Short mmCIF file of C-alpha atoms in Angstrom, two decimals:
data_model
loop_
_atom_site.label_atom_id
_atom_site.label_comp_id
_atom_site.label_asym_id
_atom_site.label_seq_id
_atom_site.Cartn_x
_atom_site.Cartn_y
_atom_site.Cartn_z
CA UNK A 174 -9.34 33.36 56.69
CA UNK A 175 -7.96 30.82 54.38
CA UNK A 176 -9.29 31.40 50.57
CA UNK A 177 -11.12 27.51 50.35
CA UNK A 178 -11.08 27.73 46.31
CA UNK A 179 -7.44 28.35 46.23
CA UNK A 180 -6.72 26.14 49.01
CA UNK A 181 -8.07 23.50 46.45
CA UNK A 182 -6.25 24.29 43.94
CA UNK A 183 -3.29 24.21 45.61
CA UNK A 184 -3.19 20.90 46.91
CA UNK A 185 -4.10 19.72 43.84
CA UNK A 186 -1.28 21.37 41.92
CA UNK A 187 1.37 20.58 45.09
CA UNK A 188 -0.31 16.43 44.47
CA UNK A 189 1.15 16.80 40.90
CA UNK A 190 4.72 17.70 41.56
CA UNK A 191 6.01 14.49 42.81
CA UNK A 192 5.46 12.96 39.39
CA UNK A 193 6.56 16.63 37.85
CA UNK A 194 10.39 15.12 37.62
CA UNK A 195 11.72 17.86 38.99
CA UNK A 196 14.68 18.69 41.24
CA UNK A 197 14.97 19.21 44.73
CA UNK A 198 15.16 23.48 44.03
CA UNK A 199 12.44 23.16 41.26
CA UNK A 200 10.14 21.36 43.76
CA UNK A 201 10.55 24.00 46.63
CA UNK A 202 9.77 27.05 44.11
CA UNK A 203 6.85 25.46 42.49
CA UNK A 204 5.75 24.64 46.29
CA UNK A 205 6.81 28.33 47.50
CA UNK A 206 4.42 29.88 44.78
CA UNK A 207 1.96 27.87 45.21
CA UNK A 208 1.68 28.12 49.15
CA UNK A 209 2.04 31.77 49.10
CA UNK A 210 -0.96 32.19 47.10
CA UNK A 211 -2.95 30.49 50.13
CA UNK A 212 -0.72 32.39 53.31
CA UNK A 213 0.92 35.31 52.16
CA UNK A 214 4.43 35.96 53.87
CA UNK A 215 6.73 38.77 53.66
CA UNK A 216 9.51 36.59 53.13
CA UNK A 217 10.23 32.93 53.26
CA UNK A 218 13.54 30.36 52.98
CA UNK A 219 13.18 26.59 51.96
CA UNK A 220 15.71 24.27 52.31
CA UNK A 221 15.98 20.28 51.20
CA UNK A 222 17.35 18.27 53.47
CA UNK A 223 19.04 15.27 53.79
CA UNK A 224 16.96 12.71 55.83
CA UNK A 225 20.02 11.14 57.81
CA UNK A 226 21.54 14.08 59.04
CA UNK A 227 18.48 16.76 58.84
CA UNK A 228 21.18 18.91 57.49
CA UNK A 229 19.89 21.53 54.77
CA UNK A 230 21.71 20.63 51.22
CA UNK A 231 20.70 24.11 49.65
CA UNK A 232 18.04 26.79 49.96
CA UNK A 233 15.61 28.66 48.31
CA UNK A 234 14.95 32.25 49.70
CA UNK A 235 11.84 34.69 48.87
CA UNK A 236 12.45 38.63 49.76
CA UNK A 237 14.87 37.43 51.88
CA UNK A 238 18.90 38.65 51.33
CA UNK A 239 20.74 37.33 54.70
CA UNK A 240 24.64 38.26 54.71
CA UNK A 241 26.84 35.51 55.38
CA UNK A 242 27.59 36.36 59.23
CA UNK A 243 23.27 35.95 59.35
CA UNK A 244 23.43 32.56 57.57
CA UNK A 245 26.37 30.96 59.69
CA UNK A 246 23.56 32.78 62.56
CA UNK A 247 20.95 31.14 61.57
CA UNK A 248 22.97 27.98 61.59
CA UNK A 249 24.29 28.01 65.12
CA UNK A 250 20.89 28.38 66.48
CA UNK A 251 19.04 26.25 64.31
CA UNK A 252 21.92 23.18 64.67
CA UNK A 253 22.65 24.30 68.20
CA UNK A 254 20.55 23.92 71.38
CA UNK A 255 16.91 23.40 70.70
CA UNK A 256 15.37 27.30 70.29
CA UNK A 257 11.82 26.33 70.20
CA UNK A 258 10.19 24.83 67.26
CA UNK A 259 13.58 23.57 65.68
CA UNK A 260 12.95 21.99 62.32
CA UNK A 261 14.06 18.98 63.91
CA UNK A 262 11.53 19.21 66.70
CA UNK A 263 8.64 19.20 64.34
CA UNK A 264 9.65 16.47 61.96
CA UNK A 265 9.15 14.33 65.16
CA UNK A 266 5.99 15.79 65.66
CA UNK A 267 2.45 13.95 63.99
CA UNK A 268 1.62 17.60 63.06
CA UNK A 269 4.94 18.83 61.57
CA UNK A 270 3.48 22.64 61.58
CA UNK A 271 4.93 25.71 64.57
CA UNK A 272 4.09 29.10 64.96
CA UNK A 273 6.60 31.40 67.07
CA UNK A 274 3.33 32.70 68.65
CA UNK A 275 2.50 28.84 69.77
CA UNK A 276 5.65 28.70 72.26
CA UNK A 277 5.26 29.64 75.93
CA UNK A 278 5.81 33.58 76.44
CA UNK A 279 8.78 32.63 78.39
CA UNK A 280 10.23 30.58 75.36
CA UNK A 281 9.51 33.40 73.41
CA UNK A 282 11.70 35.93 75.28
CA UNK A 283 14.41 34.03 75.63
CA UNK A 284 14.29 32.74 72.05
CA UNK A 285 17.65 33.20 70.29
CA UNK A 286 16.48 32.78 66.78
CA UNK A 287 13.75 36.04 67.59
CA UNK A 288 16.17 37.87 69.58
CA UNK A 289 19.28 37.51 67.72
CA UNK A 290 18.23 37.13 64.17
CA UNK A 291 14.83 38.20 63.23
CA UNK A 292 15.10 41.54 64.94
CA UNK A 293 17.76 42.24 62.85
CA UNK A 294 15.59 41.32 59.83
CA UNK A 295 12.44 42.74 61.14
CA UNK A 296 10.62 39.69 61.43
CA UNK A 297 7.93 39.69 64.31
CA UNK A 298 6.13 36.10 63.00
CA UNK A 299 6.70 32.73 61.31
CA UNK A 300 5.38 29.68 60.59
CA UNK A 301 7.55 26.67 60.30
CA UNK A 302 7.45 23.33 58.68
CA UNK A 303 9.34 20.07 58.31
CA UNK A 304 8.35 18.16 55.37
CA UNK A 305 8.20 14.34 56.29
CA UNK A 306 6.73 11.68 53.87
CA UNK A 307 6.90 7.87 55.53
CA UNK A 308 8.73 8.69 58.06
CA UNK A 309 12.14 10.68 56.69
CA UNK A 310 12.33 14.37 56.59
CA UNK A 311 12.74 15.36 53.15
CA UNK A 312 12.65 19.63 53.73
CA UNK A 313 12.23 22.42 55.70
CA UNK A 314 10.39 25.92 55.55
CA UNK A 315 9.98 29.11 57.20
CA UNK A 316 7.40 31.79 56.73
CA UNK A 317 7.84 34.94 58.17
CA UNK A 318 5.92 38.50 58.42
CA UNK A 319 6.95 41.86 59.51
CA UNK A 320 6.40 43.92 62.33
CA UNK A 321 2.80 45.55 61.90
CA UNK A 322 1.26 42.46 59.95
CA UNK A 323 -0.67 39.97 61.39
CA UNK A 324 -0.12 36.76 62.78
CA UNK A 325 -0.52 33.76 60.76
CA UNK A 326 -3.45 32.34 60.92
CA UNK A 327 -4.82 29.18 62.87
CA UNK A 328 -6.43 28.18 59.69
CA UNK A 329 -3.16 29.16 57.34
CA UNK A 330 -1.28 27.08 59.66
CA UNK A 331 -3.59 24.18 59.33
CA UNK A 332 -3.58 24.85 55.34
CA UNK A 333 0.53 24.09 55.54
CA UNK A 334 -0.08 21.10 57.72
CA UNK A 335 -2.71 19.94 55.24
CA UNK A 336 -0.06 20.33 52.20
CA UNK A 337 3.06 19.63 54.19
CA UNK A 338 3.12 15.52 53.65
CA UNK A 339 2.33 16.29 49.49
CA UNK A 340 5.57 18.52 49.73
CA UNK A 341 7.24 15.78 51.54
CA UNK A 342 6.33 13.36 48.94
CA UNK A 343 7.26 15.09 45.97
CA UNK A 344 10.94 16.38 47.49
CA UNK A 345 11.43 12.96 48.49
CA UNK A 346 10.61 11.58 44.27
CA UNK A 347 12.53 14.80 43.74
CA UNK A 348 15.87 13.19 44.84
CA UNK A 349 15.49 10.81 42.07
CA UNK A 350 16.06 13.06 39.31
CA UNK A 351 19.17 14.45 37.26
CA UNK A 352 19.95 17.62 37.23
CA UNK A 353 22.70 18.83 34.18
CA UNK A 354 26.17 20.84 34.97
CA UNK A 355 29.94 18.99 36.55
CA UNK A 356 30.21 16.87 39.28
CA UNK A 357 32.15 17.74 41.78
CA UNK A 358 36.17 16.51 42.02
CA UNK A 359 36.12 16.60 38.47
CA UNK A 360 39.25 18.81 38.13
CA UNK A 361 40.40 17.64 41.69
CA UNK A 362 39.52 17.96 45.51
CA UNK A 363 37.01 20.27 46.33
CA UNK A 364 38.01 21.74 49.69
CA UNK A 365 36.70 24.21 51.25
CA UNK A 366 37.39 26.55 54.34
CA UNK A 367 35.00 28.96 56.21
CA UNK A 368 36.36 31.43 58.82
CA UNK A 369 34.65 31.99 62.34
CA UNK A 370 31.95 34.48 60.78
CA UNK A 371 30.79 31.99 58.22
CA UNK A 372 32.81 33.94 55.64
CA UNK A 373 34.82 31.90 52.90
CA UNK A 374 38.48 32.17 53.53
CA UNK A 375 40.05 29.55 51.30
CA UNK A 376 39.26 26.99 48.71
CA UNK A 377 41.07 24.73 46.32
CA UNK A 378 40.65 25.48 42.66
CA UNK A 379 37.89 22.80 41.79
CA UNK A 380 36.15 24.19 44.86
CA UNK A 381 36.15 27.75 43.31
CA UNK A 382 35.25 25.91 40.23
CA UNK A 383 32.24 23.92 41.78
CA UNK A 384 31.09 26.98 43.88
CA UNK A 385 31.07 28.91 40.45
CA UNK A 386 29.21 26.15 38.52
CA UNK A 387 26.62 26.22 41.38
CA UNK A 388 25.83 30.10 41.26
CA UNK A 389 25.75 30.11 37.84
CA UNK A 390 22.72 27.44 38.01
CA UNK A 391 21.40 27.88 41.54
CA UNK A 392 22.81 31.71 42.93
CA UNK A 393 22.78 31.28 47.47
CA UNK A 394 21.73 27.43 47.07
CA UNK A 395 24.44 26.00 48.52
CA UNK A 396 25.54 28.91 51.52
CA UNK A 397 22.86 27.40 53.87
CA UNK A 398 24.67 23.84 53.52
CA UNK A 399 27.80 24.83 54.01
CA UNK A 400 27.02 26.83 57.07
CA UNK A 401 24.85 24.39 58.41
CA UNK A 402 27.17 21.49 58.31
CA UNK A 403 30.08 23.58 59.91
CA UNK A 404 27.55 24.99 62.84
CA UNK A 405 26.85 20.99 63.91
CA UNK A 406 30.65 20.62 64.60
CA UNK A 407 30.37 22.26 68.14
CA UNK A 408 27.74 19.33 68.99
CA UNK A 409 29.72 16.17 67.62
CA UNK A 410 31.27 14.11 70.03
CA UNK A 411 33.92 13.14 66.93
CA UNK A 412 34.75 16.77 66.09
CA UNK A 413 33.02 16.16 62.38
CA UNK A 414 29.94 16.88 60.61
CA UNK A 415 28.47 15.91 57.40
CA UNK A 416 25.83 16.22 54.72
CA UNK A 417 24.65 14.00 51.87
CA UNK A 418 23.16 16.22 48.55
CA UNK A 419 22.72 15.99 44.97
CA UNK A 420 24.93 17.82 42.92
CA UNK A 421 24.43 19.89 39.76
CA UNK A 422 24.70 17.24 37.84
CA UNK A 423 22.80 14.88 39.85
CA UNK A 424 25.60 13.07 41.80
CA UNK A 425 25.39 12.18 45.03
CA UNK A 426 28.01 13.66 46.95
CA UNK A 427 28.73 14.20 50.78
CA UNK A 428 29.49 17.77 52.52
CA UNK A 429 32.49 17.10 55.12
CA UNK A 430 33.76 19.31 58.06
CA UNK A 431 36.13 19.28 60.40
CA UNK A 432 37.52 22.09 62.61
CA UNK A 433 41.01 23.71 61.21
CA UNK A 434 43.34 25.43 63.65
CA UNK A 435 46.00 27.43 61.74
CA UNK A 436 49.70 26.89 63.22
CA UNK A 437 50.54 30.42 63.70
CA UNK A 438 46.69 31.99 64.78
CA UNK A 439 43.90 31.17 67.19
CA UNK A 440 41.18 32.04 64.92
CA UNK A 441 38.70 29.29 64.41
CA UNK A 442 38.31 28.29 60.96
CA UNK A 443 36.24 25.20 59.35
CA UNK A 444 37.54 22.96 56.73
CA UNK A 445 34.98 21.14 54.22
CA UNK A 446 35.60 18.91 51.90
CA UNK A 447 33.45 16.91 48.95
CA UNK A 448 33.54 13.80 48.10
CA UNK A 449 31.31 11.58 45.42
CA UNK A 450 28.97 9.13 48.44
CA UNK A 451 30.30 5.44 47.81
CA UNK A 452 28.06 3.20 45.33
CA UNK A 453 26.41 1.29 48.33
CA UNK A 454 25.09 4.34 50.58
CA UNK A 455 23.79 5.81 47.78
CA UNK A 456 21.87 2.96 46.34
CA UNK A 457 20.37 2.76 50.25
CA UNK A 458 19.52 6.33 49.72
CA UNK A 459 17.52 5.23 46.48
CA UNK A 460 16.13 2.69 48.38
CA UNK A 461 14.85 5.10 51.12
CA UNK A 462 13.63 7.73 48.32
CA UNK A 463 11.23 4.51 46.69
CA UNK A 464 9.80 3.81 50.23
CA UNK A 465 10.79 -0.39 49.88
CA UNK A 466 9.98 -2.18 53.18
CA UNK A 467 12.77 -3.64 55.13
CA UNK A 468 12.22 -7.08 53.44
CA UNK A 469 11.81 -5.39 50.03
CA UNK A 470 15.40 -3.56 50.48
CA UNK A 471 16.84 -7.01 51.32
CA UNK A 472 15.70 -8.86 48.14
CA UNK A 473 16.63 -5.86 46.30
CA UNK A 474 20.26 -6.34 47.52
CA UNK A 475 20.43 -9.35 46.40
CA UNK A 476 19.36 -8.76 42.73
CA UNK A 477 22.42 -6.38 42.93
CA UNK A 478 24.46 -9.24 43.42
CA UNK A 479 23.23 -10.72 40.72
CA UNK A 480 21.79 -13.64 42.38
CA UNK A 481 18.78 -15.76 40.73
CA UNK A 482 15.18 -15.96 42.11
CA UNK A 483 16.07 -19.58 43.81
CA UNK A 484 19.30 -18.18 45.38
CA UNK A 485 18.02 -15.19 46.66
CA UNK A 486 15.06 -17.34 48.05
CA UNK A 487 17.60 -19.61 49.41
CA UNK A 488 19.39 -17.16 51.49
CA UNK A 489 16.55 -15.37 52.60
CA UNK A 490 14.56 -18.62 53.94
CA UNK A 491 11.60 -17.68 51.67
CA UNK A 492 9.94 -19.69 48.89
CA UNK A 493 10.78 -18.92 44.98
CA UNK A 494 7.18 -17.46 44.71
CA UNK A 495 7.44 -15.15 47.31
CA UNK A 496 10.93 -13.52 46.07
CA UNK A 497 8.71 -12.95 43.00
CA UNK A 498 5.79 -11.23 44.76
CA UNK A 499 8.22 -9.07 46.31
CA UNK A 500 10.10 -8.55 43.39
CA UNK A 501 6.45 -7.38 42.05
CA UNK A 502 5.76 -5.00 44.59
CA UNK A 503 9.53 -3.35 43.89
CA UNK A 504 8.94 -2.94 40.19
CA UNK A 505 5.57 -1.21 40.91
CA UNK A 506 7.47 1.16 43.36
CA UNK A 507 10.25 2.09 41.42
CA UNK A 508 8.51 1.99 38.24
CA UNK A 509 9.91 -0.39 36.01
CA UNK A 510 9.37 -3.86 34.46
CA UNK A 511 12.27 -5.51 35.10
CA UNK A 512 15.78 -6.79 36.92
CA UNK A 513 17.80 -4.85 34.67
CA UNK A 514 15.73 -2.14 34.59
CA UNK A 515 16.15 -2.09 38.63
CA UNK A 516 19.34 -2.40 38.82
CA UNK A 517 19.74 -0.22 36.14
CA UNK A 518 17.83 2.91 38.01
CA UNK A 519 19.21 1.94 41.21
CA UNK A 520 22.65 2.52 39.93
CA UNK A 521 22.05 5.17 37.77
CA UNK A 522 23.05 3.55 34.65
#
């Protein structure tokens, strides 16, 4: 049974964090504690995502110390062929909510993620979630408990359905905040290079500075990402992969890999690279995080121009008063008064 007072309580403290300002990590442990006090887990991983790719950008992990062969693991199944309640699977779903115990018994045995990974780890349950608010996939969690404890819930697993679109709203406002600390490339290019076990086998020394920089502030947030984006390679048709994330300091910056056969040995080996996201893509990620319509992203593309009410009205075939209706509507959305002020907070300046 699901405690109704704290249930609540918890959706109202989950409503608050999308105007809480925090960051995409902050969000997910607020969230974590706050869920856990409803459905009690043995141990749990969150991970924000990036709503393009549905490629984790960092983790959060409760009781829950996987080794690096477990993570690249977890990677390959979760990125590979669809297991059974993939996180990509239910953020298509109008119920974005999976227990392992809802699969078919036959999915179940043959499941890779219980029969290669959990074993190991002693999990005999979960619960699963994609976070989705208007239509993007802004996170992912797992709970899991032990062999000898119970099944979650019907109810528990209604709870996290119930909550799941608050989450995805406030990691979705989350990805408009700054977070302090060095962007990446600042002391040159951050390259990166995993070998076949997910282990790290090579990086440049702005990488080693960057990876440093990011366990000082978030320890294991990025290992998930990294093995994540080099698990899709064996899917892509172009032999690359890639993931958009905030960095430390609240730069947007893309994940790239590539497969990297050494000369002289066989051994398979991953190469990633990051890289600041051009200006434009990242203003259309803005865009997506403020929910605009398709007409309201338009006009706001043209204010970035620089164009005046009449032109923009002009080359949209709309009338001067409707440009400002819309132009309304985007102020109220991204929360300022405004032209400068837009283009200002779309640009991050």
């Amino acid at each position: 049974m699901v405690n109704q007072a704290r249930a609540r309580e918890a959706r109202r403290a989950l409503s608050a964090l999308a105007a809480a300002g925090l960051s995409p990590a902050d969000v997910q442990q607020e969230a974590i504690d706050v869920v856990g006090k409803v459905v009690p887990y043995d141990a749990t991983c969150w991970a924000a995502v990036d709503p393009q790719t549905m490629l984790p950008t960092g983790s959060v992990t409760v009781d829950l110390n996987p080794s690096k062969q477990q993570e690249a693991l977890f990677a390959e199944i979760e990125y590979g062929p669809s297991d059974g309640n993939s996180f990509a699977d239910l953020a298509r779903r109008q119920v974005p909510i999976g227990r392992l115990s809802d699969l078919p018994f036959g999915q179940v045995v043959r499941s890779r993620r219980f029969n290669e990974l959990y074993k190991s780890i002693g999990v005999a349950f979960d619960l699963r979630a994609s976070f989705v608010s208007d239509g993007a996939c802004w996170g992912i969690a797992g709970l899991m408990r032990g062999t000898g404890e119970p099944d979650f819930s019907t109810a528990e697993a209604d709870f996290l359905a119930s909550v799941a679109p608050l989450i995805g709203i406030a990691l979705r406002t989350a990805n408009r905040s700054m977070m302090p600390g060095t962007s990446a490339g600042s002391g040159g290019p951050v390259v990166i290079v995993l070998g076949a076990g997910g282990e790290f086998t090579g990086a440049t020394p702005a990488a080693l500075e960057w990876l440093e920089a990011w366990q000082a502030t978030r320890p294991g947030w990025l290992d998930v990402a990294l093995h994540a984006v080099a698990a899709t390679l064996s899917g892509s048709p172009m032999g690359t992969a890639y993931a958009r994330m905030r960095d430390i300091s609240g730069t947007w910056v893309v994940l790239r890999a590539a497969q990297l056969m050494a000369l002289d040995s066989s051994a398979e080996r991953v190469l990633i690279t990051v890289e600041p996201v051009p200006a434009d893509e990242v203003i259309g990620i803005m865009l997506t995080s403020y929910v605009l319509t398709a007409r309201e992203r338009e006009v706001c593309e043209e204010v970035l121009t620089g164009r005046s009410t009449a032109e923009i009205a002009d080359r949209l075939h709309l009338s001067a008063y409707t440009i400002q209706d819309y132009l309304k509507s985007i102020f109220a959305k991204v929360g300022v008064r405004s032209r400068n002020q837009l283009v200002g907070r779309l640009r991050g300046s």
